[in-house]
Coordinates of N, CA and C in Angstrom, one line a residue:
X131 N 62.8 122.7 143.6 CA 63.3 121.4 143.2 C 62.9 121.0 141.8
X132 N 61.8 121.1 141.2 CA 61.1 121.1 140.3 C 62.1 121.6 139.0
X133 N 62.3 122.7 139.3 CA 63.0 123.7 138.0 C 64.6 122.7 138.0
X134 N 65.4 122.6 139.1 CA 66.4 122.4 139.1 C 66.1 120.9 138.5
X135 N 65.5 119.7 138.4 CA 65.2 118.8 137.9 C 65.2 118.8 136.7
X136 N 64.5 119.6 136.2 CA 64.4 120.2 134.5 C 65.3 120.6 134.1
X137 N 66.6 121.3 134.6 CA 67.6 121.9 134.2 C 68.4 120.8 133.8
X138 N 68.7 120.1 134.9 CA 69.3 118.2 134.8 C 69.3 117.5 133.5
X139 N 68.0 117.7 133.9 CA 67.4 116.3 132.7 C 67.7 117.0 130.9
X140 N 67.6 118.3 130.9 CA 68.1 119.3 129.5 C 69.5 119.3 129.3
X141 N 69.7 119.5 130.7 CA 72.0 119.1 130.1 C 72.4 117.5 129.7
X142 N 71.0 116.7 129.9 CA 71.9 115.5 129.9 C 70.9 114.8 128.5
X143 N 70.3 115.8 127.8 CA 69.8 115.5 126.7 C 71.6 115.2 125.4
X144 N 72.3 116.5 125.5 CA 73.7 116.3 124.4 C 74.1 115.1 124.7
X145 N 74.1 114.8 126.1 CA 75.5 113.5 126.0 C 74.7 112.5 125.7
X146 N 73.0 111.9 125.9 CA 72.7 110.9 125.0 C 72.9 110.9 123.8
X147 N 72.6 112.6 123.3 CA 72.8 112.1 121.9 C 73.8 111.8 121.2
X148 N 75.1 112.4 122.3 CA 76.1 111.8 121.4 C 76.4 110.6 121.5
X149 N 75.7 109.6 122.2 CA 75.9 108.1 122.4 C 75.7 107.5 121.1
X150 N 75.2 107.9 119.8 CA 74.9 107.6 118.8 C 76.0 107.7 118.0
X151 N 76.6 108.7 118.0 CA 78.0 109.0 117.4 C 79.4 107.4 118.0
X152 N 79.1 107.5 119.3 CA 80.3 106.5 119.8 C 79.2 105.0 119.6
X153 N 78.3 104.4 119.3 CA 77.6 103.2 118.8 C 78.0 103.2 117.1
X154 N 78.7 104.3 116.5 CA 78.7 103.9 115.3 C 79.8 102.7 114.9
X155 N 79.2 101.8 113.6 CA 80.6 100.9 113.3 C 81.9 101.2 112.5
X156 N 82.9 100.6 113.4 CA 84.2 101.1 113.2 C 84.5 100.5 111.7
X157 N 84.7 101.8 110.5 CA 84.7 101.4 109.2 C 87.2 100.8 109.0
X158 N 86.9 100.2 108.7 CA 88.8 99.7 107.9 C 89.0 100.4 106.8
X159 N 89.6 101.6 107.3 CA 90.2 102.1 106.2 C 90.8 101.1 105.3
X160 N 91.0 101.8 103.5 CA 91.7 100.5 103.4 C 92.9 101.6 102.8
X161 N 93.9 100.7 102.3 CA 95.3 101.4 102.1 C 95.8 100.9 100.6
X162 N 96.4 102.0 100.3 CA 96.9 101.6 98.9 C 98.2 102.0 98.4
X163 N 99.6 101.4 97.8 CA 100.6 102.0 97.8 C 100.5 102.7 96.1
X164 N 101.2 103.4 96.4 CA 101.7 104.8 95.3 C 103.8 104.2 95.2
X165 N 103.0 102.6 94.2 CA 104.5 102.4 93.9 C 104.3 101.7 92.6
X166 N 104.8 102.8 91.6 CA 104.8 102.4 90.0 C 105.7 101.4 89.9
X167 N 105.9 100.4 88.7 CA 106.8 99.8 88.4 C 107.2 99.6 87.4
X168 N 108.7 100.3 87.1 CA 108.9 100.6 85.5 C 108.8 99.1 85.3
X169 N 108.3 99.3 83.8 CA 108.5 97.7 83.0 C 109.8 97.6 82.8
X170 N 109.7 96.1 83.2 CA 111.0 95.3 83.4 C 111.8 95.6 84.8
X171 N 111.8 96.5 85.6 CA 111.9 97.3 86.7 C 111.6 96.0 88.1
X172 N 112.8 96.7 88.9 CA 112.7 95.5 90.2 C 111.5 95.7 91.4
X173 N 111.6 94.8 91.5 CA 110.4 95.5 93.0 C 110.8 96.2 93.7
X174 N 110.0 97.4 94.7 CA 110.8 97.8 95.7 C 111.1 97.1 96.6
X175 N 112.3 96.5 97.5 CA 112.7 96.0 98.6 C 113.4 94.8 97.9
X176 N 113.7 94.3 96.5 CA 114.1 93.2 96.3 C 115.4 93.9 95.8
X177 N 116.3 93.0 95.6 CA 118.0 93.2 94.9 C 117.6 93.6 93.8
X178 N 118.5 94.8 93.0 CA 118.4 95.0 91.7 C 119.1 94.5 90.8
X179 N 118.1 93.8 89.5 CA 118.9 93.2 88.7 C 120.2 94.3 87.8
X180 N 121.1 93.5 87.9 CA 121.9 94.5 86.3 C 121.8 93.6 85.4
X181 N 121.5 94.7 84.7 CA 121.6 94.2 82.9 C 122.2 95.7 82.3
X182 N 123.6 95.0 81.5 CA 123.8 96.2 80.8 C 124.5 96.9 81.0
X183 N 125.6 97.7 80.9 CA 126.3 98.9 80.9 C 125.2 99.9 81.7
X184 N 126.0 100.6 83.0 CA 125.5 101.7 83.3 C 125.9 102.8 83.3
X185 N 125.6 103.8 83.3 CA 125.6 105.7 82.9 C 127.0 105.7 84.0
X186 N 127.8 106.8 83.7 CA 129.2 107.2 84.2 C 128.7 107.7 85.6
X187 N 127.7 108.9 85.1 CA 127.6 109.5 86.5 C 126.7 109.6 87.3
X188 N 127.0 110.4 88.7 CA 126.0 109.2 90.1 C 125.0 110.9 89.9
X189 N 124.2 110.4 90.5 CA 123.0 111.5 90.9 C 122.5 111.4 92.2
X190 N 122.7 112.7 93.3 CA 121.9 113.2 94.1 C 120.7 113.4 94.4
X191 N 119.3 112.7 94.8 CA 118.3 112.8 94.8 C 118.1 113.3 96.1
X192 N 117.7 114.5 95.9 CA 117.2 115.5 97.3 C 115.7 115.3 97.5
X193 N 115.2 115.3 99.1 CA 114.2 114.6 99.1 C 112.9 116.0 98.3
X194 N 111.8 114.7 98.2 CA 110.7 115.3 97.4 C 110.0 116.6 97.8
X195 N 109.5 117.8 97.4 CA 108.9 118.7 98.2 C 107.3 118.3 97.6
X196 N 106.3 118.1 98.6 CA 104.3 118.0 98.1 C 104.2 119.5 98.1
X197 N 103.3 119.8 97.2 CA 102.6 120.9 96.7 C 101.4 120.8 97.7
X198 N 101.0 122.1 97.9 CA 99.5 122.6 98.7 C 98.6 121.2 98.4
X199 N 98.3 121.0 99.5 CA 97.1 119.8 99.6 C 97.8 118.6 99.4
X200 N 98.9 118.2 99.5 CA 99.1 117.1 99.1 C 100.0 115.9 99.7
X201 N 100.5 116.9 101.5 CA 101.0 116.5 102.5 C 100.2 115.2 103.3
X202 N 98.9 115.4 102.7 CA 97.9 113.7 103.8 C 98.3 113.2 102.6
X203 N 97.3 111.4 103.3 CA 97.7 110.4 103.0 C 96.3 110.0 102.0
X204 N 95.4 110.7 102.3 CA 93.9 110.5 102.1 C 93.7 111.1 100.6
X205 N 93.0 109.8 99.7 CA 93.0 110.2 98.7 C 92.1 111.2 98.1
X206 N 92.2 111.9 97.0 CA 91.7 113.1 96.7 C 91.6 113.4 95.2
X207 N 90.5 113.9 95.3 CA 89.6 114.1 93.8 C 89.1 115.5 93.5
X208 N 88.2 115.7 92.2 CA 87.8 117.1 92.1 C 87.0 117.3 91.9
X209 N 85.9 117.9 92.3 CA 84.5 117.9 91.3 C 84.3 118.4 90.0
X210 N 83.6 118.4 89.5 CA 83.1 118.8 88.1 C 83.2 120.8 88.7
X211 N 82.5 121.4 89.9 CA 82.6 122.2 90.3 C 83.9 122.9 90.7
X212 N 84.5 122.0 90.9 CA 85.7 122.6 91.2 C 86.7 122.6 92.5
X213 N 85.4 121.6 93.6 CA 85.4 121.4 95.0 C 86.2 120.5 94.9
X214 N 87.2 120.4 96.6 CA 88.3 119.2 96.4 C 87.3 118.2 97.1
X215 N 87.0 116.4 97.3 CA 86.5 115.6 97.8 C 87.6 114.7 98.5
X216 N 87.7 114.2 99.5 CA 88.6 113.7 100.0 C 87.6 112.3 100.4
X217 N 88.7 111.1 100.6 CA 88.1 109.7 100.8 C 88.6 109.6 102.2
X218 N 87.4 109.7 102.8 CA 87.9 109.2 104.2 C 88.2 108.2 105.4
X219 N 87.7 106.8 104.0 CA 88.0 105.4 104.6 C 89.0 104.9 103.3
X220 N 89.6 105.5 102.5 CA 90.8 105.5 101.7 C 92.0 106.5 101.7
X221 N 93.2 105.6 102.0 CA 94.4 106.3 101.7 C 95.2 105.7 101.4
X222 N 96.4 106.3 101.3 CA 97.7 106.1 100.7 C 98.9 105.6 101.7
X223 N 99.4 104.5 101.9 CA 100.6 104.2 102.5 C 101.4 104.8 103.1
X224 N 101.5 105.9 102.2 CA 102.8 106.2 103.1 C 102.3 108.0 102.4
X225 N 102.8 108.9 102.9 CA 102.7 110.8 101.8 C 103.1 110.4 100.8
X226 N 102.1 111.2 99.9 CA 102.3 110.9 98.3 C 103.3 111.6 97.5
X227 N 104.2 112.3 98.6 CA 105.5 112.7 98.2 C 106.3 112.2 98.2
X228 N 106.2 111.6 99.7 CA 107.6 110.1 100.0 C 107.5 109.0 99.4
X229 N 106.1 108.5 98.7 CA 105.8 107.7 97.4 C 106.4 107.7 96.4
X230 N 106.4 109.3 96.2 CA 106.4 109.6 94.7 C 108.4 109.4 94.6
X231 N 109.0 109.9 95.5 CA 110.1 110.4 95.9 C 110.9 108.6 95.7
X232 N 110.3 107.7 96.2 CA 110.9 106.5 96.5 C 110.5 106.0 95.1
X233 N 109.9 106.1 94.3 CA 109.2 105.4 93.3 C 110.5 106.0 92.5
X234 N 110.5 107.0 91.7 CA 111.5 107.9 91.2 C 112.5 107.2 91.4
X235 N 112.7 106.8 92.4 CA 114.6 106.4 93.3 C 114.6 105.3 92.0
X236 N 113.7 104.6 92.8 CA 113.9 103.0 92.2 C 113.7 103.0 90.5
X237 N 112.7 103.7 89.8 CA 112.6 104.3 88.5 C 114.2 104.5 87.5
X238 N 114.7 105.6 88.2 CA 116.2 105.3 87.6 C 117.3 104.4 88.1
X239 N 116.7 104.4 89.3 CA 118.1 102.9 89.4 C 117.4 101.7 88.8
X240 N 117.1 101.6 88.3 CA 116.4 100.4 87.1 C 116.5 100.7 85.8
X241 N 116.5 102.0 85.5 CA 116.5 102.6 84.0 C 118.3 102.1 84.0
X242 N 119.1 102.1 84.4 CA 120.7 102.3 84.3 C 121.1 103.6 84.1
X243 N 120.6 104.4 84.0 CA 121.1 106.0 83.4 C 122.1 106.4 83.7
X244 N 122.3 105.5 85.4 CA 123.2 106.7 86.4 C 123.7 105.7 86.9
X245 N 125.5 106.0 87.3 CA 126.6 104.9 88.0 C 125.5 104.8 89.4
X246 N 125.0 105.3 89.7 CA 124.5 105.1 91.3 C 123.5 106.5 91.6
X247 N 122.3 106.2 91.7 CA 121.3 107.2 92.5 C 121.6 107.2 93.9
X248 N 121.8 108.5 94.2 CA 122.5 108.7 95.9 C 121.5 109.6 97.0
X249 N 121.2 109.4 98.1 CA 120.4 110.0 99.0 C 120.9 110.9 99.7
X250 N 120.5 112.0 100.1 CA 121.0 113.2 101.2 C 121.7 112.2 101.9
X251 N 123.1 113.1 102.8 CA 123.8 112.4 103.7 C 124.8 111.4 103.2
X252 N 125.2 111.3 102.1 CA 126.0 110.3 101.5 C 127.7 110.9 101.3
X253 N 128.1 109.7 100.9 CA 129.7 110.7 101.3 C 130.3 110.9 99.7
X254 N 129.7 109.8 98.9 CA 129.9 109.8 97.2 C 130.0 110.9 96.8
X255 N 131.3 111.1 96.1 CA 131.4 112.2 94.9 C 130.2 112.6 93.8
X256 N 129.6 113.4 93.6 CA 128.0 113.8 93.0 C 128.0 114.5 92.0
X257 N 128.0 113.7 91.1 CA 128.3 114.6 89.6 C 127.0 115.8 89.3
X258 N 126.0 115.4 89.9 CA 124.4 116.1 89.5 C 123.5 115.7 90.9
X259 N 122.7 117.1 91.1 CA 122.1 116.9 92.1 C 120.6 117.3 91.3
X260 N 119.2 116.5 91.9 CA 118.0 116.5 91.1 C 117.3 117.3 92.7
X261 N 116.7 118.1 92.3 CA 115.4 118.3 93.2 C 114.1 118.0 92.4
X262 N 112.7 117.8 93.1 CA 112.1 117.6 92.5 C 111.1 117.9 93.4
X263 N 109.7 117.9 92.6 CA 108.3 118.4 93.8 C 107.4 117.6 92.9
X264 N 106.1 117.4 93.7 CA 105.1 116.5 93.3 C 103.8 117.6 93.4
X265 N 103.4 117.9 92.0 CA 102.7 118.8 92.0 C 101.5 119.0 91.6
X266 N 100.8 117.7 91.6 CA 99.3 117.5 91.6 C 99.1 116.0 91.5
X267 N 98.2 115.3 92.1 CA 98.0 113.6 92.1 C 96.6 113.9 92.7
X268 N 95.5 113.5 91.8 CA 94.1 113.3 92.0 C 93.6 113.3 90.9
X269 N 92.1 112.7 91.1 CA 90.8 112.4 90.4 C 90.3 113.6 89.4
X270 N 90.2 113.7 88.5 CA 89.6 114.7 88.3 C 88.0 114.4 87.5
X271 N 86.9 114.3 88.3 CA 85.7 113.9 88.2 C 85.0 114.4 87.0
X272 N 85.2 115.6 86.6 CA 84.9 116.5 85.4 C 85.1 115.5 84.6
X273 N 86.5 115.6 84.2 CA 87.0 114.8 83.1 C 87.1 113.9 82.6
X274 N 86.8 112.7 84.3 CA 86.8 111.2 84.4 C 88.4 110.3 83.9
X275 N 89.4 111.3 84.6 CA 90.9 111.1 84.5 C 91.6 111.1 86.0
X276 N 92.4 110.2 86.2 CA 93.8 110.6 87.0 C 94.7 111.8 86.6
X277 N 94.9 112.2 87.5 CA 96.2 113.5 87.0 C 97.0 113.0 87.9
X278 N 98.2 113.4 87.2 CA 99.9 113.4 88.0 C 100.3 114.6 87.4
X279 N 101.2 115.5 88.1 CA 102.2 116.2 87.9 C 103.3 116.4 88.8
X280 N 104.8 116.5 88.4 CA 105.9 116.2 89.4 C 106.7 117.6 87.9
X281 N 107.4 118.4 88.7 CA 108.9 118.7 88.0 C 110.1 118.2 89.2
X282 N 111.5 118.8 88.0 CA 112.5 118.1 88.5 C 113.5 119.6 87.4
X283 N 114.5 119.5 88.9 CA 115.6 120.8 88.3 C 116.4 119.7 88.7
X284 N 117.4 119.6 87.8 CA 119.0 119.0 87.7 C 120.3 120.2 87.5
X285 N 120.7 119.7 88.5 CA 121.9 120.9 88.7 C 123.3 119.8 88.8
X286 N 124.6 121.1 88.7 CA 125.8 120.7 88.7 C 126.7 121.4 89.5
X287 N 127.4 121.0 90.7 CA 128.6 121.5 90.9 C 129.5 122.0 90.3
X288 N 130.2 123.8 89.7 CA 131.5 123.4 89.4 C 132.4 124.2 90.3
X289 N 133.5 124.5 90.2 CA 134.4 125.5 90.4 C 134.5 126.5 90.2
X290 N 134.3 126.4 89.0 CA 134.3 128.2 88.2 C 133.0 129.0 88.4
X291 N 131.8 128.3 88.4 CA 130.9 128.8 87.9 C 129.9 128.8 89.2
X292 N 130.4 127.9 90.1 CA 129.1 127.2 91.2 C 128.5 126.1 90.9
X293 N 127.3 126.6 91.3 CA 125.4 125.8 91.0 C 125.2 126.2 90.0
X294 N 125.3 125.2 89.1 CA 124.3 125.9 87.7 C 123.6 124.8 87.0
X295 N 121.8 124.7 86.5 CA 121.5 124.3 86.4 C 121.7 123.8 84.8
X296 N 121.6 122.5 84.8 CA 121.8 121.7 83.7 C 120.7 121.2 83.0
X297 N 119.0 121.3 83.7 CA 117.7 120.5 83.0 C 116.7 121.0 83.8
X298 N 115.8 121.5 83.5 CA 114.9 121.7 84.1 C 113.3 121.3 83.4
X299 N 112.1 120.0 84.2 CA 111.5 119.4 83.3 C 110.4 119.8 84.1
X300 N 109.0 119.5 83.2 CA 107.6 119.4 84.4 C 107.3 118.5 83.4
X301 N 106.3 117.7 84.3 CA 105.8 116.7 83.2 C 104.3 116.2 83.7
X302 N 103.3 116.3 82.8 CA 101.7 116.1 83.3 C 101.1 114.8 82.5
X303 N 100.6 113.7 83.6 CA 100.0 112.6 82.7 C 98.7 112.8 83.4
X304 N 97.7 111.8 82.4 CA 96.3 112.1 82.6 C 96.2 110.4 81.8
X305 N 95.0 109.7 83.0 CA 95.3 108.0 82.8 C 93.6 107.9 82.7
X306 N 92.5 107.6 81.8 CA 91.4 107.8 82.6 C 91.2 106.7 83.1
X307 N 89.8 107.3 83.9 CA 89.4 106.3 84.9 C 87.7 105.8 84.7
X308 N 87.5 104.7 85.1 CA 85.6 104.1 84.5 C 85.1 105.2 85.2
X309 N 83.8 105.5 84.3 CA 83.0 106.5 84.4 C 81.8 106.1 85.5
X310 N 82.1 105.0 86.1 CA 81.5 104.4 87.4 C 81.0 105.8 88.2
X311 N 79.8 106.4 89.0 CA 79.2 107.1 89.8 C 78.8 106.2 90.8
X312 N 78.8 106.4 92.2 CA 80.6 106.8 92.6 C 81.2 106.4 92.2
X313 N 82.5 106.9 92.1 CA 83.8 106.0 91.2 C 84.4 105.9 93.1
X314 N 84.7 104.4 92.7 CA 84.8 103.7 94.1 C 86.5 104.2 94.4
X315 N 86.8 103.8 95.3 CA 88.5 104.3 95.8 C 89.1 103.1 95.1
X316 N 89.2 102.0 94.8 CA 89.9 100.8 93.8 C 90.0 101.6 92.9
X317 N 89.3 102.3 91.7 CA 89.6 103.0 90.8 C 90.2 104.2 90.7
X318 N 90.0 104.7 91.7 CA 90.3 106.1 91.9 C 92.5 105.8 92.2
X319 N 92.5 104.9 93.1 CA 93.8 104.4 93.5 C 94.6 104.3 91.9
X320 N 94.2 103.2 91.1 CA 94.6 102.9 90.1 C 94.5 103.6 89.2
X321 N 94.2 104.5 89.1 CA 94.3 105.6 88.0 C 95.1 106.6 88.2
X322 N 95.6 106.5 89.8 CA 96.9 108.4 89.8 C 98.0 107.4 90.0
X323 N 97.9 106.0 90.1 CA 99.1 105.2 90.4 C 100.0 105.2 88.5
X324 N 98.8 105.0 87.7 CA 98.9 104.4 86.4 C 99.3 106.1 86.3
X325 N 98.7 107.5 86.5 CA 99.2 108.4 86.0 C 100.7 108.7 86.5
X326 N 101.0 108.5 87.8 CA 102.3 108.8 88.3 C 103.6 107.7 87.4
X327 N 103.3 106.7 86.8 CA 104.4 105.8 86.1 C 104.1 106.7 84.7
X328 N 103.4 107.2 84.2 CA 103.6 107.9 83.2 C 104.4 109.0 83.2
X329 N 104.1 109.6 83.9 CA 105.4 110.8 84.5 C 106.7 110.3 84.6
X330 N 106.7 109.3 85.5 CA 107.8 109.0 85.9 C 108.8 108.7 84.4
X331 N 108.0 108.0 83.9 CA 108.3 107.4 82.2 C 108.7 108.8 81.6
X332 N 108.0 109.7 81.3 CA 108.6 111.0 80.6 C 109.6 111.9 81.2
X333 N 109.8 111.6 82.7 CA 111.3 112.3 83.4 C 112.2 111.5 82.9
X334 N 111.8 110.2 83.0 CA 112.9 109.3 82.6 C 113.8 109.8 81.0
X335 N 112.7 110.1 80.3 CA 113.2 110.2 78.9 C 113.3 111.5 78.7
X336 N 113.4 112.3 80.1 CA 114.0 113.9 79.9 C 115.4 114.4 80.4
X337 N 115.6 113.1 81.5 CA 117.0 113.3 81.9 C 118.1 112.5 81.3
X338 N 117.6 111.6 80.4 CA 118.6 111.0 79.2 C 119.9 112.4 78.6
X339 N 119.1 113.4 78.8 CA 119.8 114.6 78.2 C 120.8 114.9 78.8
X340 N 120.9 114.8 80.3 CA 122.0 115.4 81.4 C 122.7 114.1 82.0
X341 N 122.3 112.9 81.3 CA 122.7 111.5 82.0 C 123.8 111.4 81.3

């Protein structure tokens, strides 16, 4: 009886301990959107102002593809080493694709470039179709910078010819960020947000070519 007592009392040593794990306090993530706003540019979800004469032709925006690592919501940095760090009581709104992807939308329907930016599933005549991928958004602690990187291929329907591409861009901004240890998630947020409108700004002034 003795031994089997001791056996007891040794199995039921883990589950106290992990009673320490479930007493811990429940931290509030906090959340942060990944939504640039061109200057002068409407908010997202309000009516768009017109000003201006707009561009002839409509554009197909095919949705965004994220690059390796970049499918979560949880924000993400680099070390000096080289290691990825991820925030685990900080993230992002919504995937920093579907961010990036909606930001974009509203970016040129603001610029006027285009008679109408159009979404998969639309019945509109489509002078240009854009793909595009989001292909780096983090901290980079080394450097004490935000990075953004997104390309974008612009293609054309014809007859004669098919699919043939009309523009093909990549575009890399770098925003720095306070040299604060730890660099808190407030800064870290506003520094790939401030990099992503830089981008967005130099697509803007890449597709003027094919607009």
């Amino acid at each position: 009886m003795m031994r089997r007592r001791s056996v007891l009392g040794m199995a039921a040593v883990p589950v106290l301990a992990g009673c320490s794990v479930l007493n811990q306090d429940y931290v509030e993530p906090r959340r942060y959107p990944l939504m640039p706003r061109r200057p002068g540019g409407s908010v997202i979800g309000a009516p768009v102002a017109r000003s201006g004469p707009r561009g002839k032709k409509t554009l197909l925006m095919r949705l965004t593809r994220a690059a390796a690592g970049l499918d979560g919501r949880l924000l993400r940095s680099i070390r000096p080493d080289g290691t990825e760090a991820v925030e685990y009581y900080a993230e992002w709104t919504a995937p920093p694709a579907e961010a990036a992807e909606e930001s974009l939308r509203r970016w040129l329907v603001d610029s006027g470039m285009f008679a109408a930016v159009l979404a998969p599933g639309t019945r509109s005549a489509v002078d240009l179709t854009m793909e595009s991928e989001l292909v780096a958004l983090h901290v980079d602690l080394g450097r004490g910078v935000a990075v953004c990187s997104m390309t974008v291929v612009v293609m054309r329907e014809t007859s004669q010819f098919g699919t043939r591409v009309v523009g093909q861009y990549a575009e890399t901004a770098t925003v720095p960020v306070p040299p604060d240890r730890p660099l808190g998630p407030d800064a870290q947020a506003a520094g790939m947000v401030a990099a992503l409108a830089a981008v967005l700004g130099r697509l803007e002034a890449d597709l003027r070519a094919v607009a």
